[in-house]
PDB file of C-alpha atoms in Angstrom:
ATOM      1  CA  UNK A 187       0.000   0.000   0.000  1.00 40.00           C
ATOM      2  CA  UNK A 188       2.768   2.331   1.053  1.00 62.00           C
ATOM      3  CA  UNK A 189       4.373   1.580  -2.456  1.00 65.00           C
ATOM      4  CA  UNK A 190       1.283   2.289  -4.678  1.00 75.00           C
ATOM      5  CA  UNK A 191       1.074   5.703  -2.525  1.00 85.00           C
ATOM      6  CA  UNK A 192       4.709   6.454  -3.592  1.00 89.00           C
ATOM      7  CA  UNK A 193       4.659   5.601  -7.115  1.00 89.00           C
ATOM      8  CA  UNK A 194       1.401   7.864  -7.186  1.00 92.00           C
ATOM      9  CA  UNK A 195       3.501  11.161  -5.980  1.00 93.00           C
ATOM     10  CA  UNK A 196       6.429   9.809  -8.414  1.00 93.00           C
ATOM     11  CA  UNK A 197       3.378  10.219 -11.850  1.00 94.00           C
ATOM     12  CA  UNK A 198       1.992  13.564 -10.151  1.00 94.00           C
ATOM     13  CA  UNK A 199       5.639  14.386 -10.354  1.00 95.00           C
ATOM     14  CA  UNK A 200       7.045  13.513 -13.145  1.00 94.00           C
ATOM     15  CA  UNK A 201       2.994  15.158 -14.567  1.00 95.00           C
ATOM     16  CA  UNK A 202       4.236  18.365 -13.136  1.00 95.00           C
ATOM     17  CA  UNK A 203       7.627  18.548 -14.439  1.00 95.00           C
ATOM     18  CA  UNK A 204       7.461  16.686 -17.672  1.00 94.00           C
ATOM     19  CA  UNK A 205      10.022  18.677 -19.036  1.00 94.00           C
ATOM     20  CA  UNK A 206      12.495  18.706 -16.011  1.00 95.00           C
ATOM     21  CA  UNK A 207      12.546  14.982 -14.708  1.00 95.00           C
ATOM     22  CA  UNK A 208      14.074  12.283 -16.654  1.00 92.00           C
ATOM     23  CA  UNK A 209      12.156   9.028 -14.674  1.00 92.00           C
ATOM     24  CA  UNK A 210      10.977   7.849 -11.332  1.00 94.00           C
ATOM     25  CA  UNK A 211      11.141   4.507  -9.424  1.00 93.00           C
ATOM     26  CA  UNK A 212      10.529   3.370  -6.253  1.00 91.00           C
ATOM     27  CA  UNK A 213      13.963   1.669  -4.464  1.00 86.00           C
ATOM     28  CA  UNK A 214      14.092   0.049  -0.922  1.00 83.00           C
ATOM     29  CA  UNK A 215      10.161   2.165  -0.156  1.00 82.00           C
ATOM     30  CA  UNK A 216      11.793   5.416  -1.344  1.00 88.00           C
ATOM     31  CA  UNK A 217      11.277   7.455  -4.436  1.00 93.00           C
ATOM     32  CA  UNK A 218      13.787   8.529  -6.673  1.00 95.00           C
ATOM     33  CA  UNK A 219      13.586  11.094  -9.267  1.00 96.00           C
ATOM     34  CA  UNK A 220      16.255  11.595 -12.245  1.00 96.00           C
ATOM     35  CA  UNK A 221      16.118  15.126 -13.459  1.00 96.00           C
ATOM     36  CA  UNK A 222      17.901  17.335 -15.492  1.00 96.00           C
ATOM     37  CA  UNK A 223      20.381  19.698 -13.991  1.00 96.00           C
ATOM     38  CA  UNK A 224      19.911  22.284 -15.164  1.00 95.00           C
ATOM     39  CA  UNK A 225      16.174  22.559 -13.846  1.00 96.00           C
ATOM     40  CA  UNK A 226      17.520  21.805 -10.128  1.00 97.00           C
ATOM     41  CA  UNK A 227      16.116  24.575  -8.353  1.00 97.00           C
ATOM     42  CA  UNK A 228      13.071  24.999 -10.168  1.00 97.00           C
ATOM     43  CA  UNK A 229      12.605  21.253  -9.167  1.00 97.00           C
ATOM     44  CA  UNK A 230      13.730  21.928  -5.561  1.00 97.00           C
ATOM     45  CA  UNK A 231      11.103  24.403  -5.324  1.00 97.00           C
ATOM     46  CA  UNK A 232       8.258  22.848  -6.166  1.00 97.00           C
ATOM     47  CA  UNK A 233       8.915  19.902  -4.262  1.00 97.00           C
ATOM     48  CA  UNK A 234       9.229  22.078  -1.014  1.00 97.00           C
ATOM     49  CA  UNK A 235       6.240  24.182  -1.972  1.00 96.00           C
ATOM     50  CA  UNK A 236       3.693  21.701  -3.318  1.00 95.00           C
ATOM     51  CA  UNK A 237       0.939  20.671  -1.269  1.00 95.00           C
ATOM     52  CA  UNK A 238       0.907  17.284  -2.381  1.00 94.00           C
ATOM     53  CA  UNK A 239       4.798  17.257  -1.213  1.00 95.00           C
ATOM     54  CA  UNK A 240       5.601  19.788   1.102  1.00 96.00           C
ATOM     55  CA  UNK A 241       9.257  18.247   1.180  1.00 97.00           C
ATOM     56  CA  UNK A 242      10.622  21.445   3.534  1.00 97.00           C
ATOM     57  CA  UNK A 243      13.870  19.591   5.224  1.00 97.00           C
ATOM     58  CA  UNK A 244      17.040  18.672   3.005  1.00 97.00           C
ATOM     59  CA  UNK A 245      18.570  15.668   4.840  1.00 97.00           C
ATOM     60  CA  UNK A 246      21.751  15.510   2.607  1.00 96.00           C
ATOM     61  CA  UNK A 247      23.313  16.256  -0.640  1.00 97.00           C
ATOM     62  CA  UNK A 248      25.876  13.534  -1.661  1.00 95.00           C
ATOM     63  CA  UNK A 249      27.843  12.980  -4.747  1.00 96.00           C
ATOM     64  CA  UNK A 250      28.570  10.012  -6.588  1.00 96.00           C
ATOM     65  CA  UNK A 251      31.709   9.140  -9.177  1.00 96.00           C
ATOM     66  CA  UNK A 252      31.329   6.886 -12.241  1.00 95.00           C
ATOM     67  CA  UNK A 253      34.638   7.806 -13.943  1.00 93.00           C
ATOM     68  CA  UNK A 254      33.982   5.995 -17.212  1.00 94.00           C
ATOM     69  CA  UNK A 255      30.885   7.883 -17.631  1.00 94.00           C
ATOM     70  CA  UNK A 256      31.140  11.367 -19.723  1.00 94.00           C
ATOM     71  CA  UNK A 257      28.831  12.714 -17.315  1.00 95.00           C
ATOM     72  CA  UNK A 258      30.816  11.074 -14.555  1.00 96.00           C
ATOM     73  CA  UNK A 259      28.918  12.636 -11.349  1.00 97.00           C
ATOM     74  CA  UNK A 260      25.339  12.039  -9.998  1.00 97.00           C
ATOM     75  CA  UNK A 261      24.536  15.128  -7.366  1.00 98.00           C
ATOM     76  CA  UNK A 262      21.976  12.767  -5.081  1.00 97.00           C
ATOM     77  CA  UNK A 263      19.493  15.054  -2.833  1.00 98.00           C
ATOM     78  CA  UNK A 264      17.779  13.523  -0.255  1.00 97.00           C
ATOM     79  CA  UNK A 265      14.776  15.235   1.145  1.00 97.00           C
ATOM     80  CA  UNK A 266      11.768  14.516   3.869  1.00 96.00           C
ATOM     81  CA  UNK A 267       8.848  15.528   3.901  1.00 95.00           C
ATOM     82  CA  UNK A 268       7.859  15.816   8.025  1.00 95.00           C
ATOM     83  CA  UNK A 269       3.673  16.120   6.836  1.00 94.00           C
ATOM     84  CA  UNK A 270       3.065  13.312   4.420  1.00 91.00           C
ATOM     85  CA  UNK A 271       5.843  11.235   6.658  1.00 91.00           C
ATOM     86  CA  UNK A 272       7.706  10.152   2.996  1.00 92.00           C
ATOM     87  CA  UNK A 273      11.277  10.551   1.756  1.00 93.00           C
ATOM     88  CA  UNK A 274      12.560  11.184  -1.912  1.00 95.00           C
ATOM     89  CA  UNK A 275      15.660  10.896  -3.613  1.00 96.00           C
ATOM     90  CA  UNK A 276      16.512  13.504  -6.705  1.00 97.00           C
ATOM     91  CA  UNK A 277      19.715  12.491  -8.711  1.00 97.00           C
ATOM     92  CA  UNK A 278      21.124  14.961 -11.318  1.00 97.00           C
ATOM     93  CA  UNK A 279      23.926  13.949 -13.455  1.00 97.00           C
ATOM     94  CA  UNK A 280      27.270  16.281 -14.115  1.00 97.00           C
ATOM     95  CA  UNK A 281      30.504  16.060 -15.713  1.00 95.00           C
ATOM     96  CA  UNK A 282      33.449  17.764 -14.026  1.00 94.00           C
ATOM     97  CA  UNK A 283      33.398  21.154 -16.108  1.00 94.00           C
ATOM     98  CA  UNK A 284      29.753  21.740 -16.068  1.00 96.00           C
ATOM     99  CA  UNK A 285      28.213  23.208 -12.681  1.00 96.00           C
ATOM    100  CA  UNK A 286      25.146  22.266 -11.374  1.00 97.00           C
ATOM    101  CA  UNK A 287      22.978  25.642 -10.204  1.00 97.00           C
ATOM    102  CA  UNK A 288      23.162  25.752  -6.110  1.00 97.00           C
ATOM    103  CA  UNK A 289      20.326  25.013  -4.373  1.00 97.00           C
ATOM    104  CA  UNK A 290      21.351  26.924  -1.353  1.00 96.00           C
ATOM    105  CA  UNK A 291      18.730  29.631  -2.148  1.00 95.00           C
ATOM    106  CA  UNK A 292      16.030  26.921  -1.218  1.00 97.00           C
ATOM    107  CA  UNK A 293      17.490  25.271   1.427  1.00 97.00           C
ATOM    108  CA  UNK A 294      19.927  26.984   3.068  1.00 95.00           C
ATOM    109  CA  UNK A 295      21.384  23.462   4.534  1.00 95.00           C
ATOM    110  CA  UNK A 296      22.419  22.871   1.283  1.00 96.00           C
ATOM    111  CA  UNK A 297      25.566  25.173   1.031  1.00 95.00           C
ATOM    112  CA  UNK A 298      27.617  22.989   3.523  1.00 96.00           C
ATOM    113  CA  UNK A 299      26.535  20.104   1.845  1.00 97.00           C
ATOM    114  CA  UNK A 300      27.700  21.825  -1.812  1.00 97.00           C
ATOM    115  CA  UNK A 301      31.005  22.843  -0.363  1.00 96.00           C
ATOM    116  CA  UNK A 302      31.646  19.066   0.844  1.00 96.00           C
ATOM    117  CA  UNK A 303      30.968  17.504  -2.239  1.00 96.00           C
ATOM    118  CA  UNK A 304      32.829  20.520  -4.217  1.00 96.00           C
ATOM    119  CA  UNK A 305      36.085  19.462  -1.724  1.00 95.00           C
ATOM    120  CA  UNK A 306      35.361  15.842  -1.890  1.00 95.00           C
ATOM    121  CA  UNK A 307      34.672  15.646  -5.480  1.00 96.00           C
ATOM    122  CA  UNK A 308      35.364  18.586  -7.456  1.00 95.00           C
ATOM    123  CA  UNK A 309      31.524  19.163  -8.404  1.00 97.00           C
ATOM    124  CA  UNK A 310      30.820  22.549  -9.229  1.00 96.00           C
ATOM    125  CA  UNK A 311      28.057  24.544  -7.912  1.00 97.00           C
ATOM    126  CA  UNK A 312      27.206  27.735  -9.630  1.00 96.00           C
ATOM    127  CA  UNK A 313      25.547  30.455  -7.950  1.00 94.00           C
ATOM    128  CA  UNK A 314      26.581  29.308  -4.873  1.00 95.00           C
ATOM    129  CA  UNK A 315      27.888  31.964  -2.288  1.00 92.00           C
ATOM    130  CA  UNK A 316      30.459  31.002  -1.082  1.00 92.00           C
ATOM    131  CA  UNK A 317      32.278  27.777  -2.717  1.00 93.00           C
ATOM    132  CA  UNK A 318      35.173  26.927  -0.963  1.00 91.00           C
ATOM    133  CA  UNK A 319      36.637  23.690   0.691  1.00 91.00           C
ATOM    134  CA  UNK A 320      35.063  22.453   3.753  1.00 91.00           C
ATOM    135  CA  UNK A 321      36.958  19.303   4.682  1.00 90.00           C
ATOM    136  CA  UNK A 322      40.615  19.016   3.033  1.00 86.00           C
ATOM    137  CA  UNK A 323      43.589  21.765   4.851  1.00 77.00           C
ATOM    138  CA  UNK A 324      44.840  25.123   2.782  1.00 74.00           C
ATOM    139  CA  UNK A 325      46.367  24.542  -0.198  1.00 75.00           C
ATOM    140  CA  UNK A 326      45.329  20.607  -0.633  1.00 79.00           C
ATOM    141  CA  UNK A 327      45.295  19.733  -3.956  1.00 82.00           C
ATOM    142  CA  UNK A 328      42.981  17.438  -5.931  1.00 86.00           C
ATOM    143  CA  UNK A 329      39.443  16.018  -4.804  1.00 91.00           C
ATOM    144  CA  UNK A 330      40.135  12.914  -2.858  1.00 88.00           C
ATOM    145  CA  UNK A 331      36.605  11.044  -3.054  1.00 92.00           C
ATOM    146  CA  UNK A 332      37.001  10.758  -6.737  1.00 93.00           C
ATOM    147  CA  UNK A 333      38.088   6.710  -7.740  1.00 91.00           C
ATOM    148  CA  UNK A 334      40.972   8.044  -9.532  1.00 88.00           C
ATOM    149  CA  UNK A 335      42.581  10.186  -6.919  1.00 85.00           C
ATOM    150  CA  UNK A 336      45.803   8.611  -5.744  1.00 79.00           C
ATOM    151  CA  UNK A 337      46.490   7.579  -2.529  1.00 71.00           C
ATOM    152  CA  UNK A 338      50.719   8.799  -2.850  1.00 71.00           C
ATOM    153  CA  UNK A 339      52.399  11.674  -3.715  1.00 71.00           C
ATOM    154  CA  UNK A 340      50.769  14.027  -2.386  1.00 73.00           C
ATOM    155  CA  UNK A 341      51.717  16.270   0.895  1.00 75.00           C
ATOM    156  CA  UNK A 342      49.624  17.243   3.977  1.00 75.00           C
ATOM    157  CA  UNK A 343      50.230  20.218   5.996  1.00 75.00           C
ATOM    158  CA  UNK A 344      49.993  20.762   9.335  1.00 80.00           C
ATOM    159  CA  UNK A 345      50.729  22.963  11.998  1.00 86.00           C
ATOM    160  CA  UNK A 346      53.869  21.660  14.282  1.00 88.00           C
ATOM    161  CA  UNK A 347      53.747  22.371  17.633  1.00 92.00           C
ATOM    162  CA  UNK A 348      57.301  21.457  18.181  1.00 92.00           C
ATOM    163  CA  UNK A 349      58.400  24.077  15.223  1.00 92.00           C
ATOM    164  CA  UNK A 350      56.003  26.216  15.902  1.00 91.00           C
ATOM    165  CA  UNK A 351      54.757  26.760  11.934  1.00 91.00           C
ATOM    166  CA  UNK A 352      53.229  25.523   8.922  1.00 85.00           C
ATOM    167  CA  UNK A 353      55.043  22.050   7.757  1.00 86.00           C
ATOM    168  CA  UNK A 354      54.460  19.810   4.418  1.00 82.00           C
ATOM    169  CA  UNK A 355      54.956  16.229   4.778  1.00 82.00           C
ATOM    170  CA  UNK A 356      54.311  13.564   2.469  1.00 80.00           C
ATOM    171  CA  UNK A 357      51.023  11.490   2.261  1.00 72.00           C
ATOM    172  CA  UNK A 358      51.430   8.211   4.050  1.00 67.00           C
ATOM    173  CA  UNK A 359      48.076   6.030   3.809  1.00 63.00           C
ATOM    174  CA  UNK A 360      49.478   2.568   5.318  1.00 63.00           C
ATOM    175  CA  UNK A 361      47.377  -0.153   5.714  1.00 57.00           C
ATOM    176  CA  UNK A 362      48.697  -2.630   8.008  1.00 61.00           C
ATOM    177  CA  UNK A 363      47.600  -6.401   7.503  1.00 59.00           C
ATOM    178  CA  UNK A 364      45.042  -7.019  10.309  1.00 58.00           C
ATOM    179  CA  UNK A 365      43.635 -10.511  11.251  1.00 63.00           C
ATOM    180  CA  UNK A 366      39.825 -10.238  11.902  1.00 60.00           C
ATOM    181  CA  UNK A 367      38.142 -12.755  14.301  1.00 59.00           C
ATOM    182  CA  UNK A 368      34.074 -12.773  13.029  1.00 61.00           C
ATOM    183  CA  UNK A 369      33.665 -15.619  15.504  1.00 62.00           C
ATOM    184  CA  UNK A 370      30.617 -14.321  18.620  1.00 62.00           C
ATOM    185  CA  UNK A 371      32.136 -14.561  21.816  1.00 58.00           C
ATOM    186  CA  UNK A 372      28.912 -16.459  21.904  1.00 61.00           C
ATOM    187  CA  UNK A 373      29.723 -19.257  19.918  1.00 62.00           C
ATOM    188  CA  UNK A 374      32.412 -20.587  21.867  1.00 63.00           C
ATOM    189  CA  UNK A 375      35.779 -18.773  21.199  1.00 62.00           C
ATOM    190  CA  UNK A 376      38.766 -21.352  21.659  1.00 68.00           C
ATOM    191  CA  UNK A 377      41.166 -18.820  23.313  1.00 67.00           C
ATOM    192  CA  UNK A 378      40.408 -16.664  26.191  1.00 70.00           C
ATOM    193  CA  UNK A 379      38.802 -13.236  25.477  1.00 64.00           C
ATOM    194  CA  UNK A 380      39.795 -10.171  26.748  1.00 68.00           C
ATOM    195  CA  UNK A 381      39.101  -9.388  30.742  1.00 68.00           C
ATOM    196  CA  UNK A 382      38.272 -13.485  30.208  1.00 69.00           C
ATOM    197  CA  UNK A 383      41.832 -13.991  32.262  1.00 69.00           C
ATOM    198  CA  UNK A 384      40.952 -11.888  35.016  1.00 66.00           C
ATOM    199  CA  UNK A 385      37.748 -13.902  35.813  1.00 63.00           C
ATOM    200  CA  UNK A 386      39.695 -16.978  35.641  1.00 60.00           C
ATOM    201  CA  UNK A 387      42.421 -15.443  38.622  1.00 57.00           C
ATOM    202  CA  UNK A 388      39.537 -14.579  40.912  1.00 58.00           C
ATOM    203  CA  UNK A 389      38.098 -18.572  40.524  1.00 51.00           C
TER     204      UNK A 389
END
């Protein structure tokens, strides 16, 4: 029942802005919307505004990399609406040189959420006001969520306390090998379990 009332909104919709969304489906109870880009804030709009959605909080704006895809980002927006108690998904696609118009002058959350996936992935918001990275230090170069950003040869800075200033120092992303135990405690380990020996002294 809750499906055939969310694939209803997704036609009244996708009625409403035939010429701005792409296709709707329903995934894991949720709708999703694929739009154009282009008409992002005019979309944005009406699904805050409408009565039938009346979507007024933006939970998160996320981006996605498909490198061997021209357009190679999807800009995912989730939103909730707190008076019809439903959720829906809006995915845009992008490439890396075309921006996507901000949404920020709807939803004001959105313009930390822009500058994160700007710094993360390199997605460019246009009319946004103030575009700048949120996450990486000064001077950080590159966009290190993409799949093609390498994990070497770069350098970090950071401020030494010892040297009192600014130092650069190579990127070092180890990753020791680790032996992981999925065995429950409850199942019968055959070695004794941490605070285990403690237990045993006191018997």
């Amino acid at each position: 029942m809750a499906d055939e009332s969310i694939s209803e909104l997704g036609e009244y919709i996708a009625a409403a802005l035939a010429s701005e969304v792409s296709g709707t489906s329903v995934a894991h109870g949720e709708l999703m919307v694929e739009a154009r880009a282009d008409a992002i804030v005019k979309i944005m709009t009406f699904l805050r505004d409408d009565q039938q959605c009346l979507f007024k909080l933006l939970i998160d704006v996320c981006g996605v990399d498909h490198p061997e895809r021209s357009e190679r980002f999807d800009v995912v927006y989730n939103l909730l609406s707190l008076k019809h108690n439903q959720r829906i998904r809006v995915k845009v696609r992008t490439d890396e040189m075309t921006p996507v118009p901000s949404v920020a002058g709807v939803y004001k959350a959105a313009g930390w959420f822009e500058r994160e996936a700007w710094d993360l992935y390199g997605i460019l918001f246009s009319d946004h006001p103030d575009l700048r990275r949120l996450l990486t230090d000064y001077g950080f170069e590159g966009h290190p969520m993409r799949k093609d950003f390498p994990l070497t040869g770069f350098v970090e800075l950071r401020y030494d306390d010892e040297q009192k200033r600014v130092v650069y120092e190579p990127v070092a992303l180890t990753q020791e090998f680790r032996s992981f135990d999925f065995m429950s405690p409850w199942e019968g380990a055959e070695y004794i379990l941490p605070g285990d020996e403690k237990a045993e002294g006191q018997a």
